[in-house]
Tab-separated table of C-alpha atoms and ligand atoms in Angstrom:
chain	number	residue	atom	x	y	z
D	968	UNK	CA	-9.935	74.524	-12.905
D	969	UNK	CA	-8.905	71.960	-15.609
D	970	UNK	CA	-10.571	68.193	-15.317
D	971	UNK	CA	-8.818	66.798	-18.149
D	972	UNK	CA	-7.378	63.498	-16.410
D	973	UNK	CA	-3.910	62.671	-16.311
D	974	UNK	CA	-2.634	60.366	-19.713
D	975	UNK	CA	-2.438	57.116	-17.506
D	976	UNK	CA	-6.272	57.865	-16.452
D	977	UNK	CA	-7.254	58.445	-19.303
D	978	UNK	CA	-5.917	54.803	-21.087
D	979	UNK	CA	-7.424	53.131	-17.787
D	980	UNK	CA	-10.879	54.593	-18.773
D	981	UNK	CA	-10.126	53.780	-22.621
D	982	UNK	CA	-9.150	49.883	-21.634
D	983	UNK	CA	-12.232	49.649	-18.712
D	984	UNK	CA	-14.750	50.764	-21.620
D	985	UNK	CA	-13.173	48.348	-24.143
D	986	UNK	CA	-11.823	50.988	-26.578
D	987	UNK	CA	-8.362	52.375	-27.561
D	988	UNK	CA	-6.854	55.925	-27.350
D	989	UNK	CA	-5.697	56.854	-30.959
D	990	UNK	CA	-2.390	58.362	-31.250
D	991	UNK	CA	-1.758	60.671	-34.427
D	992	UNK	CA	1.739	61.803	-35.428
D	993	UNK	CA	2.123	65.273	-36.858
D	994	UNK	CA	4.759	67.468	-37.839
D	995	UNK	CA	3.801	71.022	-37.903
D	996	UNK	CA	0.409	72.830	-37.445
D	997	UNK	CA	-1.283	71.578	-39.993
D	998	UNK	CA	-1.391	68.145	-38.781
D	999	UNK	CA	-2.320	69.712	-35.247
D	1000	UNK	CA	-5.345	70.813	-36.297
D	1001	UNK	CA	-6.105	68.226	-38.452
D	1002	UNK	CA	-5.966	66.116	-35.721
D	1003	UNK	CA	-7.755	68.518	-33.196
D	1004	UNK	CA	-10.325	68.944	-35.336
D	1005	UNK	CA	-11.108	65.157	-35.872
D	1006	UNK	CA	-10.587	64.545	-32.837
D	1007	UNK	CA	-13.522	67.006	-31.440
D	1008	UNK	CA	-15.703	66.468	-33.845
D	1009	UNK	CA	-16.048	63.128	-31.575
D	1010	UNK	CA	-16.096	64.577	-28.339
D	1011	UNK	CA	-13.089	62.117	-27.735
D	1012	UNK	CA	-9.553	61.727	-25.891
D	1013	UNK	CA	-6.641	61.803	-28.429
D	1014	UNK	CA	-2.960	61.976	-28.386
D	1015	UNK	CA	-0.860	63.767	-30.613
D	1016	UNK	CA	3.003	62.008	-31.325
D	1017	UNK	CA	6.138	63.695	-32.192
D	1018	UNK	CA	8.960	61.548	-33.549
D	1019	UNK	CA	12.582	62.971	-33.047
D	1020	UNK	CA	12.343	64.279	-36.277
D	1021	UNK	CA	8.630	65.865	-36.894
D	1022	UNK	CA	9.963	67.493	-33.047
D	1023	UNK	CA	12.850	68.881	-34.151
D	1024	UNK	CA	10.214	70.401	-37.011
D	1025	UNK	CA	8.067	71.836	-35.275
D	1026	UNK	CA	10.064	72.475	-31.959
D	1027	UNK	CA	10.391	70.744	-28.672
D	1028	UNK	CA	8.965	73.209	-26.309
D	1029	UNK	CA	6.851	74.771	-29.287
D	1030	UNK	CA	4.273	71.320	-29.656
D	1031	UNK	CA	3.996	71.820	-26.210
D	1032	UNK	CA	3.082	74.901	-26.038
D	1033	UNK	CA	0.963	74.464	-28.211
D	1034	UNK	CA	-1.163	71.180	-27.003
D	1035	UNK	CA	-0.920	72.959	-23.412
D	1036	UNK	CA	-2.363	76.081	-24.205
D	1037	UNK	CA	-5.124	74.704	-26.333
D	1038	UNK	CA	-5.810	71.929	-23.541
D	1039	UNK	CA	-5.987	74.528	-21.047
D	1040	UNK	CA	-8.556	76.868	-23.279
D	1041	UNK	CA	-10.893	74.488	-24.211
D	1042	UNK	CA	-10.678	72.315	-21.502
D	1043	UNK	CA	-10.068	69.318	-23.595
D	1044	UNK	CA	-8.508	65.757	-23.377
D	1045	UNK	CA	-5.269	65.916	-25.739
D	1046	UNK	CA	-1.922	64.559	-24.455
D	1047	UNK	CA	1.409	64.799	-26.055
D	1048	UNK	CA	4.076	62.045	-26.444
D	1049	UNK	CA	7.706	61.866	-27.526
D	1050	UNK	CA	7.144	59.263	-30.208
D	1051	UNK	CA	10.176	56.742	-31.242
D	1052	UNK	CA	12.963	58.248	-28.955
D	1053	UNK	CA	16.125	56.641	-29.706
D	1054	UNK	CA	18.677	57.992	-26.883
D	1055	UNK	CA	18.160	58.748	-22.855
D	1056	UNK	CA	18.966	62.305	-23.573
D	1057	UNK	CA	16.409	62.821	-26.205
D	1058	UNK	CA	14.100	61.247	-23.507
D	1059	UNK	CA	14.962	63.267	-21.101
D	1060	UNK	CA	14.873	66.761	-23.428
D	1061	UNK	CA	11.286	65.535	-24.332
D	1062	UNK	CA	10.595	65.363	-20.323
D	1063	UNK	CA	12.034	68.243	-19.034
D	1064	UNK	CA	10.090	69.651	-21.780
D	1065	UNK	CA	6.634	68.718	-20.833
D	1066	UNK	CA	5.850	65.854	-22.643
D	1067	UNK	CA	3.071	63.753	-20.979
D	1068	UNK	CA	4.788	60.699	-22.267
D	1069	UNK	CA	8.012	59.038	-23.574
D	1070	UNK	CA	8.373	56.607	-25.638
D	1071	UNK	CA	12.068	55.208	-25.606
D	1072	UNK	CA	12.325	52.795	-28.816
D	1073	UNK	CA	15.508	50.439	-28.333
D	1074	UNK	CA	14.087	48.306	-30.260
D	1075	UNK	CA	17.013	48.125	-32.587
D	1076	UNK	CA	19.031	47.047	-29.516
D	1077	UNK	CA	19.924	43.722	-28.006
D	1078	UNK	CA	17.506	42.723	-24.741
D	1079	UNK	CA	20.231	43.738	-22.345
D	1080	UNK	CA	20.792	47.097	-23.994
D	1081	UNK	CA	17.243	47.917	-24.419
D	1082	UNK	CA	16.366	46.969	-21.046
D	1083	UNK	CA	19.258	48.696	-19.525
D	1084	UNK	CA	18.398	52.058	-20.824
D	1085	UNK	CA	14.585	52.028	-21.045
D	1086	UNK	CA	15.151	51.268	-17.008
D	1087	UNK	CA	17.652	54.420	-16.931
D	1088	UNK	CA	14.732	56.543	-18.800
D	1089	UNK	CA	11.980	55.183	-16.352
D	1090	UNK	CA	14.474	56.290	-13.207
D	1091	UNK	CA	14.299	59.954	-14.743
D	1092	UNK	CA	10.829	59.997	-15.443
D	1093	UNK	CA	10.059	59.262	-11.877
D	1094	UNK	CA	12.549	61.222	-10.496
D	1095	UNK	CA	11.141	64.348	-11.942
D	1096	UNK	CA	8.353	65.277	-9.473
D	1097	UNK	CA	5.363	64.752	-12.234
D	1098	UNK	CA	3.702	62.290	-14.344
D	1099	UNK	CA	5.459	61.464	-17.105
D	1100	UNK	CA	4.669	57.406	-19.442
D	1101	UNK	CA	7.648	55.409	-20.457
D	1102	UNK	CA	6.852	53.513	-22.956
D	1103	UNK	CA	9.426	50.685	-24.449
D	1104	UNK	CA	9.285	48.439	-27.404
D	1105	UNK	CA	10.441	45.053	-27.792
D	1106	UNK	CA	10.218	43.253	-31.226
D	1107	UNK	CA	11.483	45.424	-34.453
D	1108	UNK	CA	8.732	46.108	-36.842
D	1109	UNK	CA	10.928	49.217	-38.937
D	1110	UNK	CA	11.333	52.839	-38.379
D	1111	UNK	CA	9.474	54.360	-40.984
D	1112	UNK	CA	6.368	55.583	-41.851
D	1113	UNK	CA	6.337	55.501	-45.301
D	1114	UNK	CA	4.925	53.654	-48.357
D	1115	UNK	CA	6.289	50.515	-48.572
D	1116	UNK	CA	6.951	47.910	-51.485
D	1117	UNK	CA	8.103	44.833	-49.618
D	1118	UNK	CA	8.628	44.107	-45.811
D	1119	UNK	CA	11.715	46.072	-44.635
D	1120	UNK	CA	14.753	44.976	-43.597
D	1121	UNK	CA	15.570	43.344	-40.499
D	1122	UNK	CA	11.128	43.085	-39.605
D	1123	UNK	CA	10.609	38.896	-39.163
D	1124	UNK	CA	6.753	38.554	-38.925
D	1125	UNK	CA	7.971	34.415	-37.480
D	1126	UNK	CA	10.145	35.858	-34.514
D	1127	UNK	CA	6.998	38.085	-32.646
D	1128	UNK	CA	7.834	39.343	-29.255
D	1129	UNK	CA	7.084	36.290	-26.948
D	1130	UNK	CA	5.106	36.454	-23.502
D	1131	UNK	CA	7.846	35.767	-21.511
D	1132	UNK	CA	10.204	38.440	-22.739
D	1133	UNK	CA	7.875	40.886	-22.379
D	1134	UNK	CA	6.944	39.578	-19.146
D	1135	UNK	CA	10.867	39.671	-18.185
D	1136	UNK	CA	11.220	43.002	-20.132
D	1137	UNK	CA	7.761	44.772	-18.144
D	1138	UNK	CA	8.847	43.289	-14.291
D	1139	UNK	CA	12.713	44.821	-14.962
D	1140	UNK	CA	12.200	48.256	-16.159
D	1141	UNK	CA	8.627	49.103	-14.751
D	1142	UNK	CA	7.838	50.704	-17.659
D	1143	UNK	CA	4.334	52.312	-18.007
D	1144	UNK	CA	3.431	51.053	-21.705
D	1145	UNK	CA	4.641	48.394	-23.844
D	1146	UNK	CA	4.510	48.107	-27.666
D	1147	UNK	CA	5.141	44.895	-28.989
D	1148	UNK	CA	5.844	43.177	-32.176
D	1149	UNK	CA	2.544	41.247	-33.305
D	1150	UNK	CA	2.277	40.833	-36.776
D	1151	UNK	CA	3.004	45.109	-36.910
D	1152	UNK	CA	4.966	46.666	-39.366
D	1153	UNK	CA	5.752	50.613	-39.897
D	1154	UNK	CA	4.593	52.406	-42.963
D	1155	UNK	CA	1.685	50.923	-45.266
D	1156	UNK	CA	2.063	48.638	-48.263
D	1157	UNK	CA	1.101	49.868	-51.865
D	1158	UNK	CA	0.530	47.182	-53.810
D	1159	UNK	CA	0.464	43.899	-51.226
D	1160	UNK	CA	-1.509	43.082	-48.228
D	1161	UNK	CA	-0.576	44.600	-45.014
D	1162	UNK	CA	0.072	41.590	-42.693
D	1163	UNK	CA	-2.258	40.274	-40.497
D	1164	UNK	CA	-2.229	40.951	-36.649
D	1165	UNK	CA	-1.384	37.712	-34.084
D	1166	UNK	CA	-4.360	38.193	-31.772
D	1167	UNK	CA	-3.875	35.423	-29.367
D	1168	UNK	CA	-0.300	36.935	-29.138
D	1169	UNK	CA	-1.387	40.610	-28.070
D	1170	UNK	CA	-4.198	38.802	-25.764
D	1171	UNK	CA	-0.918	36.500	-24.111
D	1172	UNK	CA	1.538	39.209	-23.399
D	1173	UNK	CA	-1.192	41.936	-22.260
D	1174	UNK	CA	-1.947	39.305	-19.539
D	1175	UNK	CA	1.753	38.384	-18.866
D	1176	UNK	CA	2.694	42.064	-18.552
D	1177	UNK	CA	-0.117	43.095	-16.960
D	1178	UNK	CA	-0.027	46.650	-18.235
D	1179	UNK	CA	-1.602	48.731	-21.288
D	1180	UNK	CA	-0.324	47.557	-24.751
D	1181	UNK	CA	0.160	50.098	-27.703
D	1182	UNK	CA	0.187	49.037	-31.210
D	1183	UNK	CA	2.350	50.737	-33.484
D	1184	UNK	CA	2.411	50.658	-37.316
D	1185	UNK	CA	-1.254	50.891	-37.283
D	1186	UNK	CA	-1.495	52.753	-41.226
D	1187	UNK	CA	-3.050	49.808	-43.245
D	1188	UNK	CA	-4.172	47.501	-40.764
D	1189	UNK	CA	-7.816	46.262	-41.336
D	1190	UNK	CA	-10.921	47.420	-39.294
D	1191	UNK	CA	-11.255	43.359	-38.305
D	1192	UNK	CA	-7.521	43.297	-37.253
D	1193	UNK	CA	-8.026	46.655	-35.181
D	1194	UNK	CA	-11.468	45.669	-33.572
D	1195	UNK	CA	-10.095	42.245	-32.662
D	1196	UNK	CA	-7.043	43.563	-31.644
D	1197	UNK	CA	-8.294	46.492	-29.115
D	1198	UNK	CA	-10.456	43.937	-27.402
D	1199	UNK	CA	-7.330	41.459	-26.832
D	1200	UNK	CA	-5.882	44.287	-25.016
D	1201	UNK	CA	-4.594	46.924	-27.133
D	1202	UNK	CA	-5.109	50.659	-25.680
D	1203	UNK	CA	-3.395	53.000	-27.932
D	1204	UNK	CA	-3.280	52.469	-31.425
D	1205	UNK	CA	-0.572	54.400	-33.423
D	1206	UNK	CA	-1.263	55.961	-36.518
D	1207	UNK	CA	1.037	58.459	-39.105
D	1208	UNK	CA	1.242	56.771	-42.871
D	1209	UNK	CA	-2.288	57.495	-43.750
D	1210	UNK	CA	-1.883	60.925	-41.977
D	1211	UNK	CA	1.111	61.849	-43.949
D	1212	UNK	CA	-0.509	60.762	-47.475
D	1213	UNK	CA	-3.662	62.553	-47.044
D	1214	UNK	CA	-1.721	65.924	-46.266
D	1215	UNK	CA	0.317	65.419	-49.273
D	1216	UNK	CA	-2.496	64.112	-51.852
D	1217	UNK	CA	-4.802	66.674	-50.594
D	1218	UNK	CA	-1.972	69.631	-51.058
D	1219	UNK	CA	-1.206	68.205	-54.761
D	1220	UNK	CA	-4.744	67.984	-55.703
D	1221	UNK	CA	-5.542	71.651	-54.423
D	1222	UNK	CA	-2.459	73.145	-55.895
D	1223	UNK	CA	-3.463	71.353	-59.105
D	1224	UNK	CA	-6.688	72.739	-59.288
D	1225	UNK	CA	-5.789	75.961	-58.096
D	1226	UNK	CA	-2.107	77.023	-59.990
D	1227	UNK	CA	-2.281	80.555	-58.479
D	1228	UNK	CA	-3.231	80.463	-55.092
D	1229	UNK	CA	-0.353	81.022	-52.909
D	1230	UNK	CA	-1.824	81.793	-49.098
D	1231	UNK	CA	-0.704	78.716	-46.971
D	1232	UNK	CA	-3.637	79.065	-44.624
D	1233	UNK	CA	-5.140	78.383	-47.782
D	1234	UNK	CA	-3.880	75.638	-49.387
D	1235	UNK	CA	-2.739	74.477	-46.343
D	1236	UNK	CA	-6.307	74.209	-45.392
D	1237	UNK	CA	-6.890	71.755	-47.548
D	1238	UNK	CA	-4.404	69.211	-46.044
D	1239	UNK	CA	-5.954	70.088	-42.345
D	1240	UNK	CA	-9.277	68.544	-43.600
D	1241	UNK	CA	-8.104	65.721	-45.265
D	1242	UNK	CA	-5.952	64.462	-41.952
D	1243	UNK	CA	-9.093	65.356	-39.778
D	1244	UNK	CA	-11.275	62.742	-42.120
D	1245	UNK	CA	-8.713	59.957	-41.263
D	1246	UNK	CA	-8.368	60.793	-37.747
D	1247	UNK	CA	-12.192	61.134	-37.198
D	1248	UNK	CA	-12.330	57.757	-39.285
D	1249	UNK	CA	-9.445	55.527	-37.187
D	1250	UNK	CA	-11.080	57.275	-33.880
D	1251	UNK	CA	-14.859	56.110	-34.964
D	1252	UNK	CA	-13.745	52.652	-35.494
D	1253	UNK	CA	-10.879	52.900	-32.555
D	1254	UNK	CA	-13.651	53.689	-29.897
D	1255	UNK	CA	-16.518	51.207	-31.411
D	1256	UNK	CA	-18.513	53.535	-32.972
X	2468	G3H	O1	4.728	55.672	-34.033
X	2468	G3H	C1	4.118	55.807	-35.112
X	2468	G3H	C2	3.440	54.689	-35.696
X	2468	G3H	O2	3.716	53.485	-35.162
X	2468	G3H	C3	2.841	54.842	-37.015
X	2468	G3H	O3	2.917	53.727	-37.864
X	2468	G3H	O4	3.037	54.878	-40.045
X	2468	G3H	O5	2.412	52.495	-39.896
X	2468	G3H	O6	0.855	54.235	-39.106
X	2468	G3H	P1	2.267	53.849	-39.319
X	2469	ZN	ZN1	5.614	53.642	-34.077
């Protein structure tokens, strides 16, 4: 018999201890493992995140397959989520597909719009006779996770999400997870300073909304920001930039030293340890290590 709690338990025991949940993005197997393998070589909770796109990679019912299977053989705390969802029937593929959690991002959207259909997506995750997280976001702080040279278009680091929308935002959809805009952005900066966060805002809208905060666009932030941050009342902390650069450096730099070798598992292999050092890193710090 499995005791792996539920995802919601598992962010209550994560918030009543002080820490966060990390949440990895991955696109294929390699970053599964790379983030199983980081992840265990803590003894710690983790949560693996599928965008629309790295899902339609790797397959829908495929990731979770495979994070069932594995959390069923090694009896072992990993939970999937539909990362950055941008329509109710992506959500509800990603549900009727297993997903432990949704996250439906209409962050793009006006209030009304956003509210309206992150409501509809809560309805159907309810409705469905298990356990499923909706997450919603409110505040846009970009889409991707990339390399950045300058802040992207449309992100205002002045106009943060405010207490009393999320407040507004929380009460009307009932949504399970919120992910603000705090000083956030998506992707990591090359050459300039990644913003700071707002603390005193994620510490005023976690106790306006009353539920678990997630912090997105976490590539770049500094330890300070993240330690200061979790204890304001962050409990999943979002990370993909840094994953997606160590796969790739660590693939050029094998493939450089090694012009012949042409067995993925491999080269591949590579890439697997290199995300598994920057989960096992973000996790250490993440859970107050
Ligand atoms: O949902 C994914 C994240 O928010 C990742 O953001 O690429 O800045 O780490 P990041
Ligand atoms: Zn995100």
């Amino acid at each position: 018999m499995s005791n792996i709690p539920p995802l919601k338990e598992a962010i209550k025991n994560a918030e009543a201890k002080g820490v966060a949940l990390g949440h990895f993005n991955i696109s294929d197997s390699v970053g599964f493992w790379g983030v199983v393998n980081g992840a265990r070589a803590l003894s710690i909770p983790v949560i693996i995140g599928v965008s629309e796109g790295e899902r339609d990679f790797i397959g829908v019912k495929q990731v979770v397959a495979m994070v069932k299977s594995l959390r069923e053989e090694i009896n072992y705390p990993i939970y999937l989520n539909a990362d950055h969802t941008y329509s109710f029937e992506r959500v509800k593929e990603a549900i009727d597909a297993g997903f432990d959690s949704v996250i439906f991002d209409g962050a793009k959207l006006s209030f009304e719009e956003n509210r309206a259909l992150a409501k509809k997506c809560v309805e159907y995750a309810r409705s469905v006779g298990r356990e499923v997280l909706v997450e919603a976001e409110l505040g846009y702080i970009g889409t991707s996770s990339k390399v950045l040279d300058a802040i992207p278009e449309g992100v205002s680091l002045e106009n943060l999400t405010t207490p009393e929308d999320a407040k507004r935002f929380v009460k009307e959809t009932g949504v399970d997870l919120f992910a603000p805009s705090v000083g956030n952005i998506h992707g990591m900066f090359r050459n300039i300073p990644e913003p700071r966060l707002n603390i005193d805002r994620i510490r005023e809208i976690r106790k306006s909304t009353g539920i678990p905060l997630v912090l997105h666009g976490g590539s770049g932030t500094s330890d300070e920001d993240f330690v200061s941050a979790i204890k304001a009342g962050i409990a999943v902390v979002h990370i993909n930039t840094e994953i997606r650069v160590a796969y790739r450096n660590a693939l050029e730099k094998f493939l450089k030293e090694n012009p012949d070798e042409i067995v993925p598992y491999k080269f591949a292999k590579s890439s697997v340890d290199a995300i598994s050092s920057v989960v096992e890193k973000r996790l250490r710090l993440f859970n107050m290590f």
